[in-house]
mmCIF file of C-alpha atoms and ligand atoms in Angstrom:
data_model
loop_
_atom_site.group_PDB
_atom_site.id
_atom_site.type_symbol
_atom_site.label_atom_id
_atom_site.label_comp_id
_atom_site.label_asym_id
_atom_site.label_seq_id
_atom_site.Cartn_x
_atom_site.Cartn_y
_atom_site.Cartn_z
ATOM 1 C CA MET K 1 0.000 0.000 0.000
ATOM 2 C CA SER K 2 1.182 3.494 -0.759
ATOM 3 C CA GLN K 3 1.734 5.905 2.123
ATOM 4 C CA VAL K 4 -1.387 7.811 1.110
ATOM 5 C CA ALA K 5 -3.450 4.624 0.988
ATOM 6 C CA GLU K 6 -2.213 3.836 4.517
ATOM 7 C CA LEU K 7 -3.325 7.334 5.584
ATOM 8 C CA VAL K 8 -6.753 6.810 4.020
ATOM 9 C CA ALA K 9 -7.070 3.556 5.972
ATOM 10 C CA LEU K 10 -6.070 5.435 9.136
ATOM 11 C CA GLN K 11 -8.601 8.146 8.413
ATOM 12 C CA GLU K 12 -11.345 5.544 8.038
ATOM 13 C CA ILE K 13 -10.417 4.030 11.405
ATOM 14 C CA ASP K 14 -10.414 7.516 12.951
ATOM 15 C CA ALA K 15 -13.892 8.203 11.565
ATOM 16 C CA GLU K 16 -15.111 4.892 13.020
ATOM 17 C CA SER K 17 -13.524 5.797 16.343
ATOM 18 C CA ALA K 18 -15.166 9.245 16.398
ATOM 19 C CA ALA K 19 -18.590 7.728 15.619
ATOM 20 C CA ALA K 20 -18.229 5.061 18.341
ATOM 21 C CA ARG K 21 -17.080 7.658 20.880
ATOM 22 C CA ALA K 22 -19.986 9.964 20.006
ATOM 23 C CA ALA K 23 -22.396 7.044 20.422
ATOM 24 C CA LEU K 24 -20.871 6.217 23.829
ATOM 25 C CA ALA K 25 -21.102 9.858 24.932
ATOM 26 C CA ASP K 26 -24.769 9.828 23.921
ATOM 27 C CA VAL K 27 -25.435 6.636 25.896
ATOM 28 C CA GLU K 28 -23.629 8.089 28.928
ATOM 29 C CA ALA K 29 -25.670 11.295 28.671
ATOM 30 C CA ARG K 30 -28.883 9.259 28.554
ATOM 31 C CA LEU K 31 -27.747 7.307 31.621
ATOM 32 C CA GLN K 32 -27.728 10.584 33.576
ATOM 33 C CA GLY K 33 -31.471 10.358 34.092
ATOM 34 C CA ASP K 34 -35.018 10.214 32.798
ATOM 35 C CA ALA K 35 -36.670 13.627 32.430
ATOM 36 C CA GLU K 36 -40.166 12.103 32.376
ATOM 37 C CA LEU K 37 -39.513 10.242 35.625
ATOM 38 C CA ASP K 38 -38.132 13.398 37.260
ATOM 39 C CA GLU K 39 -41.274 15.262 36.210
ATOM 40 C CA ALA K 40 -43.546 12.470 37.522
ATOM 41 C CA ARG K 41 -41.707 12.518 40.869
ATOM 42 C CA ARG K 42 -42.101 16.281 41.044
ATOM 43 C CA GLN K 43 -45.836 15.928 40.399
ATOM 44 C CA LEU K 44 -46.148 13.271 43.097
ATOM 45 C CA ILE K 45 -44.472 15.543 45.656
ATOM 46 C CA GLN K 46 -46.856 18.319 44.637
ATOM 47 C CA ALA K 47 -49.906 16.026 44.844
ATOM 48 C CA GLU K 48 -48.815 14.853 48.316
ATOM 49 C CA ALA K 49 -48.358 18.450 49.492
ATOM 50 C CA GLU K 50 -51.794 19.430 48.167
ATOM 51 C CA ARG K 51 -53.439 16.472 49.835
ATOM 52 C CA ALA K 52 -51.675 17.232 53.148
ATOM 53 C CA THR K 53 -52.950 20.821 53.044
ATOM 54 C CA ILE K 54 -56.522 19.660 52.396
ATOM 55 C CA VAL K 55 -56.365 17.020 55.134
ATOM 56 C CA ALA K 56 -55.123 19.670 57.587
ATOM 57 C CA THR K 57 -58.090 21.880 56.666
ATOM 58 C CA GLN K 58 -60.418 18.897 57.108
ATOM 59 C CA ARG K 59 -59.008 18.219 60.620
ATOM 60 C CA ARG K 60 -59.361 21.873 61.558
ATOM 61 C CA LEU K 61 -63.027 21.958 60.453
ATOM 62 C CA GLU K 62 -63.807 18.677 62.234
ATOM 63 C CA ASP K 63 -62.262 20.083 65.435
ATOM 64 C CA GLU K 64 -64.277 23.250 64.982
ATOM 65 C CA VAL K 65 -67.557 21.293 64.618
ATOM 66 C CA GLU K 66 -66.667 19.233 67.679
ATOM 67 C CA ARG K 67 -65.881 22.364 69.678
ATOM 68 C CA LEU K 68 -69.273 23.848 68.673
ATOM 69 C CA ASN K 69 -71.060 20.605 69.602
ATOM 70 C CA ASP K 70 -69.394 20.789 73.014
ATOM 71 C CA ARG K 71 -70.800 24.275 73.462
ATOM 72 C CA ILE K 72 -74.276 23.469 72.050
ATOM 73 C CA ALA K 73 -74.963 20.373 74.172
ATOM 74 C CA PRO K 74 -74.861 22.059 77.641
ATOM 75 C CA GLU K 75 -76.868 25.045 76.360
ATOM 76 C CA GLU K 76 -79.581 22.719 75.052
ATOM 77 C CA LYS K 77 -79.572 20.844 78.336
ATOM 78 C CA ARG K 78 -80.008 24.120 80.225
ATOM 79 C CA LEU K 79 -82.831 25.122 77.882
ATOM 80 C CA TYR K 80 -84.920 21.972 78.379
ATOM 81 C CA ASP K 81 -84.053 20.539 81.796
ATOM 82 C CA GLY K 82 -86.069 23.160 83.655
ATOM 83 C CA SER K 83 -83.107 24.519 85.589
ATOM 84 C CA VAL K 84 -83.629 27.953 84.054
ATOM 85 C CA ARG K 85 -87.006 29.555 84.516
ATOM 86 C CA ASN K 86 -86.354 33.209 83.877
ATOM 87 C CA PRO K 87 -87.932 33.925 80.399
ATOM 88 C CA LYS K 88 -85.319 36.569 79.580
ATOM 89 C CA GLU K 89 -82.529 34.161 80.378
ATOM 90 C CA LEU K 90 -84.248 31.407 78.348
ATOM 91 C CA THR K 91 -84.516 33.733 75.330
ATOM 92 C CA GLY K 92 -80.828 34.534 75.751
ATOM 93 C CA ILE K 93 -79.942 30.829 75.703
ATOM 94 C CA GLN K 94 -82.128 30.303 72.637
ATOM 95 C CA HIS K 95 -80.435 33.160 70.853
ATOM 96 C CA GLU K 96 -76.993 31.866 71.785
ATOM 97 C CA LEU K 97 -77.975 28.410 70.509
ATOM 98 C CA GLU K 98 -79.124 29.809 67.191
ATOM 99 C CA LEU K 99 -75.796 31.542 66.724
ATOM 100 C CA LEU K 100 -73.842 28.398 67.657
ATOM 101 C CA LYS K 101 -75.913 26.200 65.332
ATOM 102 C CA ALA K 102 -75.555 28.645 62.454
ATOM 103 C CA ALA K 103 -71.795 28.632 63.016
ATOM 104 C CA ARG K 104 -71.801 24.826 63.089
ATOM 105 C CA GLU K 105 -73.749 24.683 59.827
ATOM 106 C CA ARG K 106 -71.223 26.930 58.127
ATOM 107 C CA GLN K 107 -68.376 24.713 59.292
ATOM 108 C CA GLU K 108 -70.237 21.580 58.212
ATOM 109 C CA ASP K 109 -70.885 23.008 54.745
ATOM 110 C CA ALA K 110 -67.216 23.872 54.423
ATOM 111 C CA LEU K 111 -66.349 20.360 55.624
ATOM 112 C CA VAL K 112 -68.506 18.732 52.918
ATOM 113 C CA GLU K 113 -66.626 20.716 50.298
ATOM 114 C CA VAL K 114 -63.252 19.864 51.810
ATOM 115 C CA LEU K 115 -64.114 16.140 51.980
ATOM 116 C CA ASP K 116 -64.851 16.294 48.266
ATOM 117 C CA GLN K 117 -61.506 18.000 47.652
ATOM 118 C CA ALA K 118 -59.772 15.394 49.806
ATOM 119 C CA GLU K 119 -61.217 12.616 47.658
ATOM 120 C CA THR K 120 -59.997 14.296 44.459
ATOM 121 C CA ALA K 121 -56.571 14.919 46.017
ATOM 122 C CA SER K 122 -56.298 11.265 47.098
ATOM 123 C CA ARG K 123 -57.153 10.089 43.612
ATOM 124 C CA GLN K 124 -54.624 12.473 42.070
ATOM 125 C CA ARG K 125 -51.946 11.335 44.483
ATOM 126 C CA SER K 126 -52.515 7.665 43.694
ATOM 127 C CA GLU K 127 -52.457 8.436 39.959
ATOM 128 C CA ALA K 128 -49.166 10.316 40.400
ATOM 129 C CA GLN K 129 -47.811 7.405 42.460
ATOM 130 C CA GLY K 130 -48.844 4.988 39.704
ATOM 131 C CA ALA K 131 -47.058 7.082 37.070
ATOM 132 C CA VAL K 132 -43.879 7.174 39.167
ATOM 133 C CA THR K 133 -43.944 3.397 39.688
ATOM 134 C CA ARG K 134 -44.506 2.749 35.974
ATOM 135 C CA LEU K 135 -41.735 5.152 34.908
ATOM 136 C CA GLU K 136 -39.340 3.773 37.531
ATOM 137 C CA GLU K 137 -39.809 0.301 36.075
ATOM 138 C CA ARG K 138 -39.294 1.614 32.551
ATOM 139 C CA TRP K 139 -36.195 3.565 33.642
ATOM 140 C CA SER K 140 -34.762 0.496 35.303
ATOM 141 C CA ARG K 141 -35.136 -1.492 32.056
ATOM 142 C CA THR K 142 -33.736 1.406 29.994
ATOM 143 C CA GLN K 143 -30.732 1.708 32.298
ATOM 144 C CA GLU K 144 -30.018 -1.982 31.897
ATOM 145 C CA GLU K 145 -30.143 -1.643 28.096
ATOM 146 C CA LEU K 146 -27.995 1.484 28.136
ATOM 147 C CA ARG K 147 -25.373 -0.122 30.389
ATOM 148 C CA LEU K 148 -25.179 -3.084 28.023
ATOM 149 C CA GLU K 149 -24.860 -0.712 25.062
ATOM 150 C CA ALA K 150 -22.143 1.294 26.856
ATOM 151 C CA ARG K 151 -20.199 -1.907 27.533
ATOM 152 C CA ARG K 152 -20.575 -3.005 23.897
ATOM 153 C CA LEU K 153 -19.364 0.395 22.662
ATOM 154 C CA GLY K 154 -16.490 0.391 25.144
ATOM 155 C CA ASP K 155 -15.336 -2.979 23.783
ATOM 156 C CA ALA K 156 -15.727 -1.750 20.192
ATOM 157 C CA ILE K 157 -13.660 1.356 20.972
ATOM 158 C CA ALA K 158 -10.920 -0.776 22.538
ATOM 159 C CA ARG K 159 -10.751 -2.868 19.352
ATOM 160 C CA ILE K 160 -10.753 0.262 17.144
ATOM 161 C CA ASP K 161 -7.937 1.746 19.242
ATOM 162 C CA GLN K 162 -5.856 -1.423 18.732
ATOM 163 C CA ARG K 163 -6.434 -1.300 14.970
ATOM 164 C CA ARG K 164 -5.588 2.377 14.953
ATOM 165 C CA GLU K 165 -2.322 1.787 16.767
ATOM 166 C CA ALA K 166 -1.350 -0.931 14.281
ATOM 167 C CA GLN K 167 -2.330 1.233 11.312
ATOM 168 C CA ALA K 168 -0.491 4.320 12.644
ATOM 169 C CA ALA K 169 2.666 2.206 12.974
ATOM 170 C CA ARG K 170 2.627 1.686 9.192
ATOM 171 C CA ILE K 171 2.969 5.424 8.521
ATOM 172 C CA PRO K 172 6.275 7.355 8.612
ATOM 173 C CA PRO K 173 6.403 9.462 11.822
ATOM 174 C CA ARG K 174 6.741 12.834 10.069
ATOM 175 C CA LEU K 175 3.779 12.135 7.795
ATOM 176 C CA LEU K 176 1.798 10.979 10.818
ATOM 177 C CA VAL K 177 2.552 14.269 12.605
ATOM 178 C CA THR K 178 1.303 16.193 9.545
ATOM 179 C CA TYR K 179 -1.803 13.997 9.404
ATOM 180 C CA GLU K 180 -2.598 14.498 13.117
ATOM 181 C CA ASP K 181 -2.095 18.237 12.838
ATOM 182 C CA LEU K 182 -4.398 18.486 9.788
ATOM 183 C CA ARG K 183 -6.979 16.206 11.348
ATOM 184 C CA ARG K 184 -7.150 18.506 14.357
ATOM 185 C CA ARG K 185 -7.376 21.667 12.263
ATOM 186 C CA LYS K 186 -9.589 20.395 9.426
ATOM 187 C CA GLY K 187 -12.554 18.928 11.275
ATOM 188 C CA GLY K 188 -11.270 15.357 11.262
ATOM 189 C CA THR K 189 -10.518 15.068 7.527
ATOM 190 C CA ALA K 190 -6.820 15.304 6.744
ATOM 191 C CA VAL K 191 -6.842 13.377 3.482
ATOM 192 C CA ALA K 192 -8.824 14.684 0.485
ATOM 193 C CA ARG K 193 -9.552 12.925 -2.753
ATOM 194 C CA ILE K 194 -8.913 14.541 -6.131
ATOM 195 C CA LYS K 195 -12.203 14.768 -8.004
ATOM 196 C CA GLY K 196 -11.747 15.638 -11.646
ATOM 197 C CA ASN K 197 -9.328 18.514 -11.286
ATOM 198 C CA THR K 198 -10.546 19.795 -7.936
ATOM 199 C CA CYS K 199 -9.721 19.128 -4.288
ATOM 200 C CA SER K 200 -12.694 17.409 -2.582
ATOM 201 C CA GLY K 201 -11.670 19.130 0.658
ATOM 202 C CA CYS K 202 -11.940 22.754 -0.468
ATOM 203 C CA ARG K 203 -13.117 22.571 -4.150
ATOM 204 C CA ILE K 204 -10.150 24.561 -5.462
ATOM 205 C CA THR K 205 -8.862 23.704 -8.959
ATOM 206 C CA ILE K 206 -5.572 21.850 -8.752
ATOM 207 C CA PRO K 207 -2.735 22.808 -11.122
ATOM 208 C CA ASP K 208 -2.302 20.112 -13.817
ATOM 209 C CA ALA K 209 1.335 19.369 -13.023
ATOM 210 C CA LEU K 210 0.570 18.747 -9.328
ATOM 211 C CA ARG K 211 -2.468 16.685 -10.229
ATOM 212 C CA SER K 212 -0.458 14.448 -12.591
ATOM 213 C CA ARG K 213 2.196 13.848 -9.942
ATOM 214 C CA VAL K 214 -0.410 12.884 -7.352
ATOM 215 C CA LEU K 215 -2.335 10.645 -9.748
ATOM 216 C CA ALA K 216 0.888 8.910 -10.731
ATOM 217 C CA GLY K 217 1.404 8.158 -7.066
ATOM 218 C CA GLU K 218 4.881 9.673 -7.255
ATOM 219 C CA THR K 219 4.602 11.929 -4.279
ATOM 220 C CA VAL K 220 2.720 12.735 -1.090
ATOM 221 C CA ALA K 221 1.379 16.207 -1.845
ATOM 222 C CA GLN K 222 -0.798 18.659 0.032
ATOM 223 C CA CYS K 223 -3.473 20.944 -1.395
ATOM 224 C CA PRO K 224 -1.982 24.439 -1.931
ATOM 225 C CA ASN K 225 -5.201 25.923 -0.529
ATOM 226 C CA CYS K 226 -6.555 23.756 2.349
ATOM 227 C CA GLU K 227 -3.299 21.835 3.000
ATOM 228 C CA ARG K 228 -5.041 18.477 3.044
ATOM 229 C CA ILE K 229 -3.006 15.534 1.851
ATOM 230 C CA PHE K 230 -4.087 14.466 -1.623
ATOM 231 C CA HIS K 231 -5.411 11.035 -2.266
ATOM 232 C CA PRO K 232 -5.581 10.041 -5.949
HETATM 233 ZN ZN1 ZN I 1 -7.963 21.626 -0.772
#
């Protein structure tokens, strides 16, 4: 194989290596987490917080109703057990009872509404919990697949690296230095084919004399414009 043909082979291996490394980087990025699962967990926390707030309101209203019952019962007893005979005092008790019962009714109405909200909140929380469980299972399977894929790519990269080392050893050191330098500066493509009379790297027209020398395989030449190494 000519030196240029050896460089082309090296460039192909380098392209394979770059693709495998990009694929591995992608797999590793995907292993960082599952955005859908994160969102579902966030929603579950929110649903739990909402339910806790509603339950606290429910407790407060139940306590309030109980407190009013505790005040109503002795007043009713006083009203009917005959211990109070003074009509003015009886009217006062009646009035007080009306106020207490009206207050109790308001709290009970609010409680009915809150119990309804609590039911909705419980349903939403269990739905959110279900979503988290489902996505956790999916994520666990995905992670397993991604870890397998990462291992497969890691092995492939190790084999590519070995081939690259062997191929690089076939190229004269000075030419290899030029190749590496161009590869770094020219977006990974150091060797350019001659197409017709133009450089496939930069599309410039190549002088005939240079073109003939390259096509004859007499010399390793670089493009006068983009500096890439010509490949007949
Ligand atoms: Zn060029």
